CSV table of C-alpha atoms and ligand atoms in Angstrom, one decimal:
chain,number,residue,atom,x,y,z
C,1,MET,CA,-9.8,47.2,9.6
C,2,ARG,CA,-10.1,50.4,6.3
C,3,PHE,CA,-7.3,51.7,5.0
C,4,ALA,CA,-6.9,54.6,2.6
C,5,ILE,CA,-3.5,54.8,0.3
C,6,ILE,CA,-3.8,58.1,-1.7
C,7,GLY,CA,-2.0,57.2,-4.8
C,8,ALA,CA,-1.4,54.2,-6.7
C,9,GLY,CA,2.6,55.1,-7.5
C,10,LEU,CA,5.1,52.7,-6.2
C,11,ALA,CA,4.9,53.7,-2.6
C,12,GLY,CA,1.0,53.6,-2.5
C,13,LEU,CA,1.3,50.3,-4.0
C,14,THR,CA,3.4,48.8,-2.4
C,15,ALA,CA,2.2,49.5,1.3
C,16,ALA,CA,-1.0,48.2,-0.1
C,17,TYR,CA,0.9,45.0,-1.0
C,18,GLU,CA,2.4,44.9,2.8
C,19,ILE,CA,-0.7,45.5,4.5
C,20,HIS,CA,-2.5,42.8,2.6
C,21,LYS,CA,0.2,40.5,3.4
C,22,ALA,CA,0.4,41.5,7.1
C,23,ASP,CA,-3.7,41.3,7.1
C,24,PRO,CA,-5.3,39.4,4.5
C,25,THR,CA,-8.4,40.7,5.7
C,26,ALA,CA,-7.9,44.0,5.8
C,27,GLN,CA,-10.2,46.2,3.5
C,28,ILE,CA,-7.5,48.6,1.1
C,29,ASP,CA,-8.8,51.1,-1.2
C,30,VAL,CA,-6.9,53.0,-3.0
C,31,LEU,CA,-7.1,55.5,-4.5
C,32,GLU,CA,-5.2,57.4,-7.5
C,33,ALA,CA,-5.6,61.2,-9.0
C,34,GLY,CA,-4.4,59.2,-12.8
C,35,GLU,CA,-6.4,57.3,-14.9
C,36,ARG,CA,-3.9,54.5,-14.7
C,37,ILE,CA,-1.9,53.2,-11.9
C,38,GLY,CA,2.2,53.3,-11.5
C,39,GLY,CA,3.3,57.0,-11.3
C,40,LYS,CA,6.4,57.4,-12.4
C,41,LEU,CA,6.9,53.5,-13.8
C,42,PHE,CA,5.3,53.9,-17.1
C,43,THR,CA,5.5,51.3,-19.7
C,44,VAL,CA,3.8,52.0,-23.4
C,45,PRO,CA,3.1,49.6,-25.5
C,46,PHE,CA,5.4,49.8,-28.5
C,47,ALA,CA,4.8,47.6,-31.3
C,48,SER,CA,8.4,46.7,-31.3
C,49,GLY,CA,7.6,45.2,-27.2
C,50,PRO,CA,7.1,47.2,-24.2
C,51,THR,CA,9.0,50.0,-23.5
C,52,ASP,CA,9.9,52.1,-20.3
C,53,ILE,CA,9.1,55.7,-20.9
C,54,GLY,CA,9.7,56.6,-16.9
C,55,ALA,CA,12.1,54.9,-14.8
C,56,GLU,CA,13.8,52.2,-17.2
C,57,ALA,CA,16.2,50.8,-14.7
C,58,PHE,CA,17.2,50.4,-10.3
C,59,LEU,CA,20.0,49.6,-8.2
C,60,ALA,CA,20.2,45.7,-8.2
C,61,ALA,CA,23.0,46.1,-5.5
C,62,ARG,CA,20.7,46.3,-3.1
C,63,SER,CA,19.5,43.2,-2.5
C,64,ASP,CA,15.9,44.5,-0.6
C,65,ALA,CA,15.1,45.3,-4.1
C,66,VAL,CA,15.4,42.2,-5.6
C,67,GLU,CA,14.4,39.9,-2.7
C,68,PHE,CA,11.2,41.6,-2.7
C,69,PHE,CA,10.6,41.5,-6.9
C,70,THR,CA,11.5,38.0,-5.9
C,71,GLU,CA,8.7,37.6,-3.7
C,72,LEU,CA,6.5,39.0,-6.3
C,73,GLY,CA,7.6,36.0,-8.4
C,74,LEU,CA,9.5,38.3,-10.5
C,75,ALA,CA,12.8,36.9,-9.9
C,76,ASP,CA,12.9,35.9,-13.5
C,77,SER,CA,12.0,38.5,-15.4
C,78,LEU,CA,15.2,40.6,-14.2
C,79,VAL,CA,17.7,41.2,-16.8
C,80,SER,CA,20.5,42.7,-16.5
C,81,PRO,CA,22.9,45.7,-19.1
C,82,SER,CA,25.9,44.9,-21.3
C,83,ALA,CA,29.0,46.1,-20.6
C,84,ALA,CA,28.7,49.4,-22.6
C,85,LYS,CA,28.8,53.0,-20.9
C,86,SER,CA,28.1,55.8,-20.7
C,87,GLN,CA,29.9,58.9,-21.9
C,88,TYR,CA,29.0,62.9,-21.5
C,89,PHE,CA,29.2,65.6,-23.9
C,90,ALA,CA,31.0,68.9,-22.5
C,91,GLY,CA,33.3,71.9,-24.8
C,92,GLY,CA,31.3,70.1,-28.2
C,93,ALA,CA,33.0,66.7,-27.4
C,94,LEU,CA,32.4,63.5,-26.4
C,95,HIS,CA,34.4,62.3,-23.7
C,96,ALA,CA,34.4,59.4,-21.2
C,97,PHE,CA,33.5,59.7,-18.0
C,98,PRO,CA,37.0,59.4,-15.8
C,99,ALA,CA,37.0,55.9,-13.8
C,100,GLY,CA,36.9,56.1,-10.4
C,101,GLY,CA,35.5,58.7,-7.7
C,102,VAL,CA,32.1,59.4,-6.9
C,103,MET,CA,29.5,60.7,-9.1
C,104,GLY,CA,32.4,62.4,-10.9
C,105,ILE,CA,34.2,64.4,-8.1
C,106,PRO,CA,38.0,62.4,-8.8
C,107,SER,CA,39.6,61.3,-5.6
C,108,ASN,CA,42.6,63.8,-6.8
C,109,PRO,CA,41.7,67.3,-7.0
C,110,PRO,CA,41.6,68.7,-11.3
C,111,ALA,CA,45.2,70.0,-12.2
C,112,GLY,CA,45.6,73.3,-10.4
C,113,ALA,CA,43.0,73.3,-7.9
C,114,GLN,CA,44.3,73.3,-3.8
C,115,ASP,CA,41.9,71.2,-2.1
C,116,THR,CA,42.9,72.8,1.1
C,117,ALA,CA,41.6,71.1,4.4
C,118,PHE,CA,38.4,72.3,6.0
C,119,ASP,CA,36.0,72.9,8.8
C,120,TRP,CA,33.2,69.8,8.8
C,121,THR,CA,30.7,70.0,11.9
C,122,PRO,CA,29.3,66.1,11.1
C,123,GLY,CA,25.7,66.0,10.7
C,124,GLN,CA,26.0,69.4,8.3
C,125,ASP,CA,25.4,70.0,4.7
C,126,ILE,CA,26.4,71.9,1.8
C,127,SER,CA,25.5,71.4,-2.1
C,128,VAL,CA,27.4,69.3,-3.9
C,129,GLY,CA,27.9,72.5,-6.5
C,130,ALA,CA,29.3,74.6,-3.8
C,131,LEU,CA,31.0,71.6,-1.9
C,132,VAL,CA,33.2,70.5,-5.3
C,133,ARG,CA,33.4,73.8,-6.9
C,134,ARG,CA,35.7,75.5,-3.4
C,135,GLN,CA,37.7,72.4,-3.8
C,136,TYR,CA,38.6,71.5,-7.0
C,137,GLY,CA,37.0,74.1,-9.3
C,138,ASP,CA,34.2,74.8,-11.5
C,139,GLU,CA,34.9,73.0,-14.8
C,140,ILE,CA,34.3,69.2,-13.0
C,141,VAL,CA,30.9,71.0,-11.3
C,142,ASP,CA,29.6,71.8,-14.5
C,143,THR,CA,30.5,69.2,-16.7
C,144,VAL,CA,31.2,65.8,-15.3
C,145,VAL,CA,29.6,66.1,-11.7
C,146,SER,CA,26.0,67.2,-12.6
C,147,SER,CA,25.5,66.1,-16.1
C,148,LEU,CA,25.6,62.2,-14.3
C,149,LEU,CA,23.8,64.3,-11.4
C,150,GLY,CA,21.3,65.4,-14.0
C,151,GLY,CA,20.9,61.7,-15.6
C,152,VAL,CA,20.1,60.7,-11.7
C,153,TYR,CA,18.4,63.9,-9.9
C,154,SER,CA,16.9,66.3,-13.0
C,155,SER,CA,18.4,68.8,-10.7
C,156,THR,CA,22.4,70.1,-11.2
C,157,ALA,CA,25.5,70.0,-8.8
C,158,ASP,CA,24.1,73.6,-7.1
C,159,ASP,CA,20.7,72.7,-6.3
C,160,LEU,CA,21.5,68.8,-4.2
C,161,GLY,CA,22.8,69.0,-0.8
C,162,VAL,CA,25.7,66.4,-0.3
C,163,ARG,CA,23.8,64.0,2.7
C,164,ALA,CA,21.0,63.0,0.4
C,165,SER,CA,22.5,62.8,-3.4
C,166,VAL,CA,26.0,62.1,-2.7
C,167,PRO,CA,25.5,60.1,1.1
C,168,ALA,CA,28.6,58.4,1.1
C,169,LEU,CA,30.2,61.4,0.5
C,170,ALA,CA,28.8,63.0,3.1
C,171,ALA,CA,29.7,60.1,6.0
C,172,ALA,CA,33.3,60.0,4.6
C,173,LEU,CA,33.6,63.9,5.2
C,174,ASP,CA,31.5,63.0,9.0
C,175,GLN,CA,34.2,60.4,9.5
C,176,LEU,CA,37.3,62.3,8.3
C,177,ALA,CA,36.0,65.0,11.0
C,178,GLU,CA,34.9,62.5,13.8
C,179,ALA,CA,38.4,61.1,13.7
C,180,GLY,CA,40.0,64.5,14.1
C,181,GLU,CA,41.9,64.1,10.9
C,182,PRO,CA,42.2,66.9,8.2
C,183,VAL,CA,39.0,66.8,6.3
C,184,THR,CA,39.3,67.5,2.8
C,185,LEU,CA,37.5,66.2,-0.1
C,186,SER,CA,39.7,64.0,-2.0
C,187,ALA,CA,40.1,61.7,1.4
C,188,ALA,CA,36.7,61.6,1.7
C,189,VAL,CA,36.1,60.6,-1.9
C,190,LYS,CA,38.8,58.2,-1.7
C,191,ALA,CA,37.7,57.1,1.6
C,192,VAL,CA,34.1,56.1,-0.7
C,193,GLU,CA,36.6,54.3,-3.0
C,194,ALA,CA,38.1,51.8,-0.5
C,195,GLN,CA,34.8,50.9,1.4
C,196,ARG,CA,33.4,50.5,-2.3
C,197,GLU,CA,36.6,48.7,-3.4
C,198,ALA,CA,36.2,46.7,0.4
C,199,ALA,CA,32.2,46.2,0.2
C,200,LYS,CA,33.4,44.0,-3.5
C,201,THR,CA,35.6,41.8,-2.2
C,202,THR,CA,33.5,40.6,1.1
C,203,SER,CA,29.8,40.6,-0.7
C,204,GLU,CA,28.7,38.1,-3.6
C,205,THR,CA,28.9,39.9,-6.9
C,206,ARG,CA,25.8,41.2,-8.6
C,207,PRO,CA,25.2,43.5,-11.6
C,208,VAL,CA,25.4,47.5,-10.0
C,209,PHE,CA,21.9,47.8,-11.7
C,210,GLN,CA,19.1,45.4,-13.6
C,211,THR,CA,15.5,45.9,-15.5
C,212,PHE,CA,12.6,43.8,-16.1
C,213,LYS,CA,12.6,42.0,-19.3
C,214,GLY,CA,8.5,43.5,-19.9
C,215,GLY,CA,9.5,46.6,-18.2
C,216,TYR,CA,7.9,47.9,-15.1
C,217,ALA,CA,4.4,47.4,-16.0
C,218,GLU,CA,5.5,43.5,-14.0
C,219,LEU,CA,6.5,45.5,-11.1
C,220,TYR,CA,2.8,47.6,-11.5
C,221,GLU,CA,1.0,45.3,-12.4
C,222,ALA,CA,2.0,41.8,-10.0
C,223,LEU,CA,2.3,44.0,-7.1
C,224,ALA,CA,-1.8,45.2,-8.6
C,225,GLU,CA,-2.8,41.5,-9.0
C,226,GLN,CA,-1.3,40.6,-5.8
C,227,TYR,CA,-2.1,42.6,-3.2
C,228,GLY,CA,-6.1,42.6,-2.8
C,229,ALA,CA,-7.1,46.0,-2.5
C,230,ASP,CA,-9.5,48.1,-5.0
C,231,ILE,CA,-8.1,50.2,-7.3
C,232,HIS,CA,-10.3,53.9,-7.7
C,233,LEU,CA,-8.3,55.8,-10.7
C,234,ASP,CA,-9.8,59.1,-11.5
C,235,SER,CA,-9.9,59.6,-7.8
C,236,PHE,CA,-8.6,62.8,-7.7
C,237,VAL,CA,-8.4,63.7,-3.3
C,238,SER,CA,-8.9,67.2,-2.4
C,239,ALA,CA,-8.6,66.8,1.5
C,240,ILE,CA,-8.5,64.3,4.6
C,241,THR,CA,-10.2,65.5,7.4
C,242,LYS,CA,-10.6,63.9,11.2
C,243,ASP,CA,-14.4,61.5,11.5
C,244,GLY,CA,-14.5,60.2,15.1
C,245,GLU,CA,-11.4,58.0,16.2
C,246,GLY,CA,-10.7,57.2,11.5
C,247,PHE,CA,-10.5,59.7,8.8
C,248,ALA,CA,-13.1,61.3,5.5
C,249,ILE,CA,-11.1,61.6,2.1
C,250,LYS,CA,-12.7,64.5,0.0
C,251,GLY,CA,-12.1,63.3,-3.7
C,252,GLY,CA,-12.9,59.5,-3.5
C,253,GLY,CA,-13.6,56.6,-1.1
C,254,GLU,CA,-16.5,55.9,1.1
C,255,GLY,CA,-17.2,56.4,4.9
C,256,THR,CA,-14.1,55.9,8.1
C,257,TYR,CA,-10.6,55.0,7.2
C,258,ASP,CA,-8.7,53.7,10.2
C,259,LYS,CA,-5.1,54.2,8.5
C,260,VAL,CA,-4.8,56.8,6.1
C,261,ILE,CA,-1.0,56.9,4.0
C,262,LEU,CA,-0.3,59.2,1.5
C,263,ALA,CA,1.5,58.2,-1.3
C,264,VAL,CA,1.7,61.8,-3.6
C,265,PRO,CA,4.7,64.3,-4.3
C,266,ALA,CA,5.3,66.6,-1.3
C,267,PRO,CA,3.6,69.1,-1.7
C,268,THR,CA,0.5,67.5,-2.3
C,269,ALA,CA,0.7,65.6,0.9
C,270,ALA,CA,1.4,69.1,2.1
C,271,VAL,CA,-2.0,70.4,1.3
C,272,LEU,CA,-3.8,66.6,2.0
C,273,LEU,CA,-2.4,67.3,5.5
C,274,ARG,CA,-3.5,71.0,5.7
C,275,ASP,CA,-5.6,69.8,8.5
C,276,LEU,CA,-4.5,66.9,10.1
C,277,ALA,CA,-0.8,68.4,10.4
C,278,PRO,CA,-0.7,71.5,9.8
C,279,ALA,CA,2.9,72.6,11.3
C,280,ALA,CA,4.2,69.2,8.7
C,281,ALA,CA,3.3,71.7,5.8
C,282,PRO,CA,6.0,74.3,5.4
C,283,HIS,CA,8.5,71.3,5.7
C,284,LEU,CA,6.9,69.2,2.9
C,285,ARG,CA,6.7,72.5,0.9
C,286,ALA,CA,9.9,73.5,1.1
C,287,ILE,CA,10.5,70.1,-1.4
C,288,LYS,CA,11.0,71.5,-4.8
C,289,LEU,CA,9.8,69.5,-7.8
C,290,ALA,CA,11.6,69.2,-11.1
C,291,SER,CA,10.4,68.6,-14.0
C,292,SER,CA,11.2,66.4,-16.9
C,293,ALA,CA,9.9,64.9,-20.8
C,294,VAL,CA,11.4,61.6,-21.9
C,295,VAL,CA,11.2,61.1,-25.5
C,296,GLY,CA,11.6,58.0,-26.1
C,297,MET,CA,12.3,57.0,-30.2
C,298,ARG,CA,12.7,53.7,-31.8
C,299,PHE,CA,14.6,53.5,-35.6
C,300,ASP,CA,14.5,50.6,-38.0
C,301,SER,CA,18.5,51.2,-37.5
C,302,SER,CA,21.0,51.6,-35.5
C,303,GLU,CA,24.3,51.5,-38.1
C,304,GLY,CA,26.1,54.3,-36.6
C,305,LEU,CA,24.7,54.6,-33.3
C,306,PRO,CA,27.3,54.9,-30.6
C,307,ASP,CA,28.2,51.1,-28.8
C,308,ASN,CA,27.6,53.5,-25.5
C,309,SER,CA,24.4,53.1,-23.1
C,310,GLY,CA,24.9,56.6,-23.2
C,311,VAL,CA,25.1,60.2,-23.1
C,312,LEU,CA,24.6,63.0,-20.7
C,313,VAL,CA,24.8,66.0,-21.3
C,314,ALA,CA,26.7,69.9,-19.5
C,315,VAL,CA,25.1,72.0,-17.7
C,316,ASN,CA,24.1,74.7,-20.3
C,317,GLU,CA,25.5,73.5,-23.6
C,318,PRO,CA,25.3,75.9,-26.3
C,319,GLY,CA,23.2,74.5,-29.6
C,320,ILE,CA,22.1,71.6,-27.2
C,321,THR,CA,18.1,71.6,-25.4
C,322,ALA,CA,18.2,67.7,-24.4
C,323,LYS,CA,19.9,66.9,-21.2
C,324,ALA,CA,20.4,63.1,-21.6
C,325,PHE,CA,20.1,60.4,-23.8
C,326,THR,CA,19.9,56.5,-23.2
C,327,PHE,CA,20.8,54.0,-26.6
C,328,SER,CA,17.8,51.4,-24.7
C,329,SER,CA,19.3,48.4,-26.8
C,330,LYS,CA,22.5,49.3,-26.3
C,331,LYS,CA,22.5,49.1,-22.6
C,332,TRP,CA,19.9,46.3,-22.7
C,333,PRO,CA,21.1,43.0,-24.8
C,334,HIS,CA,17.0,41.8,-24.6
C,335,LEU,CA,16.2,45.4,-25.9
C,336,GLU,CA,18.7,45.0,-28.7
C,337,ALA,CA,17.4,41.2,-29.6
C,338,ARG,CA,14.0,43.5,-31.1
C,339,GLY,CA,16.3,45.1,-34.1
C,340,GLY,CA,16.6,48.5,-34.7
C,341,ALA,CA,17.4,50.8,-32.3
C,342,LEU,CA,15.7,52.2,-29.0
C,343,VAL,CA,16.9,55.9,-28.2
C,344,ARG,CA,15.0,58.0,-24.5
C,345,ALA,CA,15.8,61.9,-24.5
C,346,SER,CA,15.7,63.2,-21.8
C,347,PHE,CA,14.6,67.4,-21.2
C,348,GLY,CA,14.1,69.6,-18.2
C,349,ARG,CA,16.2,69.7,-15.0
C,350,LEU,CA,15.7,71.5,-11.8
C,351,GLY,CA,14.2,75.5,-12.3
C,352,ASP,CA,13.4,74.8,-16.1
C,353,GLU,CA,9.9,73.9,-16.7
C,354,ALA,CA,10.0,75.2,-20.1
C,355,SER,CA,11.9,72.1,-21.6
C,356,ALA,CA,9.4,70.1,-20.6
C,357,ARG,CA,6.2,71.9,-21.5
C,358,MET,CA,7.8,72.7,-25.2
C,359,ASP,CA,5.7,72.1,-27.8
C,360,GLU,CA,5.4,67.7,-28.5
C,361,ASP,CA,6.9,68.7,-32.4
C,362,LEU,CA,10.0,70.8,-31.2
C,363,LEU,CA,10.9,67.8,-28.6
C,364,VAL,CA,10.7,65.9,-31.3
C,365,ASP,CA,13.1,67.7,-33.0
C,366,ALA,CA,15.5,68.9,-30.4
C,367,ALA,CA,15.8,65.4,-29.1
C,368,LEU,CA,16.7,64.6,-32.8
C,369,ASP,CA,19.1,67.2,-34.3
C,370,ASP,CA,21.0,66.9,-30.6
C,371,LEU,CA,21.1,63.5,-31.1
C,372,LEU,CA,22.9,64.5,-34.3
C,373,THR,CA,25.4,66.2,-33.2
C,374,ILE,CA,26.5,64.9,-30.0
C,375,THR,CA,26.9,61.5,-32.4
C,376,GLY,CA,26.5,61.9,-35.8
C,377,PHE,CA,23.4,59.1,-36.0
C,378,ASP,CA,20.9,60.7,-38.2
C,379,GLY,CA,17.9,59.7,-36.5
C,380,ARG,CA,15.5,60.7,-39.8
C,381,ALA,CA,17.5,58.8,-42.0
C,382,ALA,CA,17.1,55.4,-39.3
C,383,GLY,CA,13.9,55.4,-40.2
C,384,LEU,CA,11.7,57.1,-37.3
C,385,GLY,CA,9.0,53.9,-36.6
C,386,GLU,CA,7.6,54.8,-33.4
C,387,ILE,CA,7.9,57.9,-30.7
C,388,PHE,CA,6.5,58.7,-27.8
C,389,VAL,CA,6.1,61.7,-25.5
C,390,GLN,CA,5.9,61.7,-21.9
C,391,ARG,CA,5.8,64.9,-19.7
C,392,TRP,CA,6.8,64.3,-15.7
C,393,PHE,CA,5.7,67.3,-13.9
C,394,GLY,CA,7.0,67.8,-10.4
C,395,GLY,CA,8.7,64.5,-12.1
C,396,LEU,CA,11.4,64.1,-9.4
C,397,PRO,CA,11.8,65.7,-5.9
C,398,ALA,CA,14.9,68.1,-5.9
C,399,TYR,CA,16.8,66.5,-2.3
C,400,GLY,CA,18.6,70.4,-1.9
C,401,VAL,CA,20.9,70.9,1.2
C,402,ASP,CA,18.9,69.8,4.2
C,403,HIS,CA,16.2,67.7,3.1
C,404,ILE,CA,17.0,65.4,5.0
C,405,ALA,CA,16.3,67.3,7.6
C,406,THR,CA,13.6,68.7,6.6
C,407,VAL,CA,12.2,65.5,5.7
C,408,SER,CA,12.5,64.9,8.8
C,409,ALA,CA,10.9,67.6,10.6
C,410,ALA,CA,8.2,66.4,8.7
C,411,ARG,CA,7.3,63.5,9.1
C,412,ALA,CA,8.1,64.5,13.3
C,413,GLU,CA,4.8,66.4,12.8
C,414,ILE,CA,3.0,63.4,10.8
C,415,ALA,CA,4.1,61.3,13.4
C,416,ALA,CA,2.0,63.0,16.1
C,417,VAL,CA,-1.4,61.6,14.1
C,418,PRO,CA,-1.7,58.1,14.9
C,419,GLY,CA,-3.0,56.1,11.5
C,420,VAL,CA,-1.5,58.8,8.7
C,421,GLU,CA,1.5,57.8,7.1
C,422,ALA,CA,3.6,60.2,4.1
C,423,ILE,CA,5.7,58.0,2.1
C,424,GLY,CA,7.2,58.5,-1.2
C,425,ALA,CA,9.7,59.0,-3.6
C,426,TRP,CA,10.6,62.4,-1.7
C,427,ALA,CA,10.9,60.5,1.9
C,428,GLY,CA,12.7,57.2,1.0
C,429,GLY,CA,15.2,58.6,-2.0
C,430,VAL,CA,15.1,59.1,-5.1
C,431,GLY,CA,15.5,55.2,-6.5
C,432,VAL,CA,13.3,51.8,-6.8
C,433,PRO,CA,14.7,50.3,-3.8
C,434,ALA,CA,14.4,53.5,-1.6
C,435,VAL,CA,11.2,53.6,-2.5
C,436,ILE,CA,9.7,50.5,-1.9
C,437,ALA,CA,11.6,50.6,1.5
C,438,ASP,CA,10.2,53.6,3.1
C,439,ALA,CA,6.9,52.2,2.3
C,440,GLN,CA,7.3,48.7,3.8
C,441,ALA,CA,9.1,50.6,7.0
C,442,ALA,CA,5.7,53.1,6.7
C,443,VAL,CA,3.3,49.8,6.7
C,444,HIS,CA,5.5,48.7,9.8
C,445,ARG,CA,4.5,51.7,11.8
C,446,LEU,CA,1.3,51.2,10.9
C,447,LEU,CA,0.6,48.6,11.9
C,448,GLY,CA,2.4,47.7,14.9
K,501,FAD,C1,11.8,60.4,-15.9
K,501,FAD,C2,12.0,59.4,-14.7
K,501,FAD,C3,13.6,58.3,-15.0
K,501,FAD,C4,13.4,58.1,-13.3
K,501,FAD,N1,14.1,56.6,-13.6
K,501,FAD,C5,14.4,55.7,-12.2
K,501,FAD,C6,15.7,54.3,-13.7
K,501,FAD,O1,16.2,54.5,-13.8
K,501,FAD,N2,15.5,54.0,-12.0
K,501,FAD,C7,14.8,54.3,-10.8
K,501,FAD,O2,15.3,53.8,-9.6
K,501,FAD,N3,13.9,55.5,-10.6
K,501,FAD,C8,14.2,56.5,-11.1
K,501,FAD,N4,13.4,57.3,-11.3
K,501,FAD,C9,12.7,57.5,-10.0
K,501,FAD,C10,11.2,56.9,-9.5
K,501,FAD,O3,10.5,56.2,-11.3
K,501,FAD,C11,10.1,57.1,-8.2
K,501,FAD,O4,10.8,58.0,-7.0
K,501,FAD,C12,9.5,56.6,-8.1
K,501,FAD,O5,8.3,55.6,-9.2
K,501,FAD,C13,8.3,57.2,-7.4
K,501,FAD,O6,7.1,56.3,-6.6
K,501,FAD,P1,6.3,57.1,-5.5
K,501,FAD,O7,4.9,55.9,-5.4
K,501,FAD,O8,7.2,58.0,-4.2
K,501,FAD,O9,6.1,58.6,-6.5
K,501,FAD,P2,4.8,58.9,-8.0
K,501,FAD,O10,4.5,57.7,-9.1
K,501,FAD,O11,4.8,60.1,-8.7
K,501,FAD,O12,3.2,57.9,-7.3
K,501,FAD,C14,2.1,59.2,-6.9
K,501,FAD,C15,1.1,59.2,-7.4
K,501,FAD,O13,0.4,60.0,-7.0
K,501,FAD,C16,-1.3,60.1,-7.8
K,501,FAD,N5,-1.5,61.3,-6.5
K,501,FAD,C17,-0.8,61.8,-7.3
K,501,FAD,N6,-1.5,63.5,-6.4
K,501,FAD,C18,-2.5,63.0,-5.8
K,501,FAD,C19,-4.2,62.7,-5.5
K,501,FAD,N7,-4.5,64.4,-5.3
K,501,FAD,N8,-4.7,61.7,-5.3
K,501,FAD,C20,-4.4,61.2,-5.9
K,501,FAD,N9,-3.9,60.8,-6.5
K,501,FAD,C21,-2.5,61.1,-6.3
K,501,FAD,C22,-0.1,60.4,-8.5
K,501,FAD,O14,-1.3,60.4,-9.9
K,501,FAD,C23,0.9,59.4,-8.7
K,501,FAD,O15,0.1,58.0,-9.4
K,501,FAD,C24,12.6,58.2,-12.7
K,501,FAD,C25,11.6,59.2,-12.2
K,501,FAD,C26,12.1,59.5,-13.4
K,501,FAD,C27,10.6,60.9,-13.2
C-alpha cells in the first residue's frame, strides 16, 4: 500500500508514524514544501542550548499525549514548569490574573454588570467576546479574556467562537439549557469550575503543562526516525488528482498513491482538494489564519526580570506592540539552569498582519522597548547575547464562531472521497495533543 502525506508538521509526522506502526510494509512518502520538518514546532540551536521558537509547551493534563510521548521513548525528556505565574498588562500596569474562572472569565459578574438569564439553544455558538461583553461588560474582555486567549489562539475574544475555543464553557451552557435552568454566564462558569474541582479529586495529579528538555525537536526527530517514511523536503505540492483507483500528486512524489493525507493548513487543503472534493473548499476557505512573529532573546543577566512565567498584554494597550512575553527561563527550571535569561516576545493577532511583517530590527527594538516599559527590565543593558526572529505567516487557524460546524461540513465532503483524509490543527484543535489525536483518528479511519 502506498501513502502520500502532504506536510511534515506534527499532524503529518504523527500520521506517518501511526501508519508505519499499523503496517510496517506500507510505503510512505511525506512531501514537505519547506526545507525542514516540524512545521510550527521549531527548535533552534542557541549557543546556550536548544530553544523553541514555535510551540513551547503542551497540555500534559491530556494523558493521551503523555502516553504517546512515552511510546516514542521520550518519557525521560518531559519536564515541568516552575510555580511562577503569568500576569497581564493593562492600563499601563501589571496585574495578577484573577483566581478561578475559565479563560479569565470570572464566576461572578464584575461590579455593576447584570448577567441576566438569556436564551441558549444547545449546540449554538457565539463569539466569546460577544457573550462576555453582553453579560459582564467590555473591560474584562479587552483586558483579561482577550489577553489570555490571544496568548493561546493569536485572536481576540471577538474573533473566537466559544464552542471551539472554550469548549467546556459551551458544554456548560448546553447543560444548563437542557436542564431547563436559567442560563447565565456566571452559572456556566461555576459549573466548569465545579467539574474542574471534581476532576482534581478523581484523577491523579499531574502538571497541567510540560515540555521537552531538548525542545520540540526531540518529538519531531523521534517521529521522523521511527516512522520508516521517505521525507521529501522542498516538495511544494500544488495539486492532487485521481489516477485510476489511486491518486497522483503534482509537485512531489512519484507514481500512484493508494491513500493521501493532507496535513496542511485549511486554505491550502482547499486548493489541493479542488478537483477531488470541490464542495469542501468553501468550508476550508472559511477558516481564517492568524499570523504572528516570535522574537527569542537570550540575555547574559536575568537581574531585574520579574519572577513570573510571562506577561500577556491587553488589546490596544497604548504604546505597546507585543501581545505577550514568555519569560522562558523563569517558567522552565531546565532553561533557568543554563544561566542568564531567556525571553520570548510574541507579536500579532488575527487581522494584524503588519506585526508579523515588521522589519526584523524594528521587531527586536519593539520587543526590547516593550519589555522595558512593562517590566522595567532593560534587555540592552542586560547583554543581548542571542536573538532569533521567526515569522509565522498563517501560524494559527482562527477558531471562529461555528468553527466546529465548518470543520464537520468540510470533513463530510472529504469523507465522500475514499482514501483521502485532511488533518491538522484547523480540524483537531490548537494544541499539540489535539493535533496528535486528530492524526491518529484519521489513520484509523483510513486503515479501517
Ligand atoms: C507561535 C506558535 C506558538 C504555539 N505554541 C503552542 C504551545 O505552546 N503549545 C501547543 O500545544 N501548541 C502551540 N502552538 C500550536 C501548534 O504548534 C500547532 O497547532 C501544531 O504544531 C500544528 O501542526 P500541524 O501539523 O497541524 O500544522 P503545521 O505545523 O502548520 O504543518 C503543516 C506543514 O505543511 C507544510 N505545507 C504547507 N503547504 C504545503 C504544500 N502545498 N505542500 C507541501 N507541504 C506543505 C508546511 O510547510 C508545514 O510544515 C503554537 C503555534 C504557533 C504558531
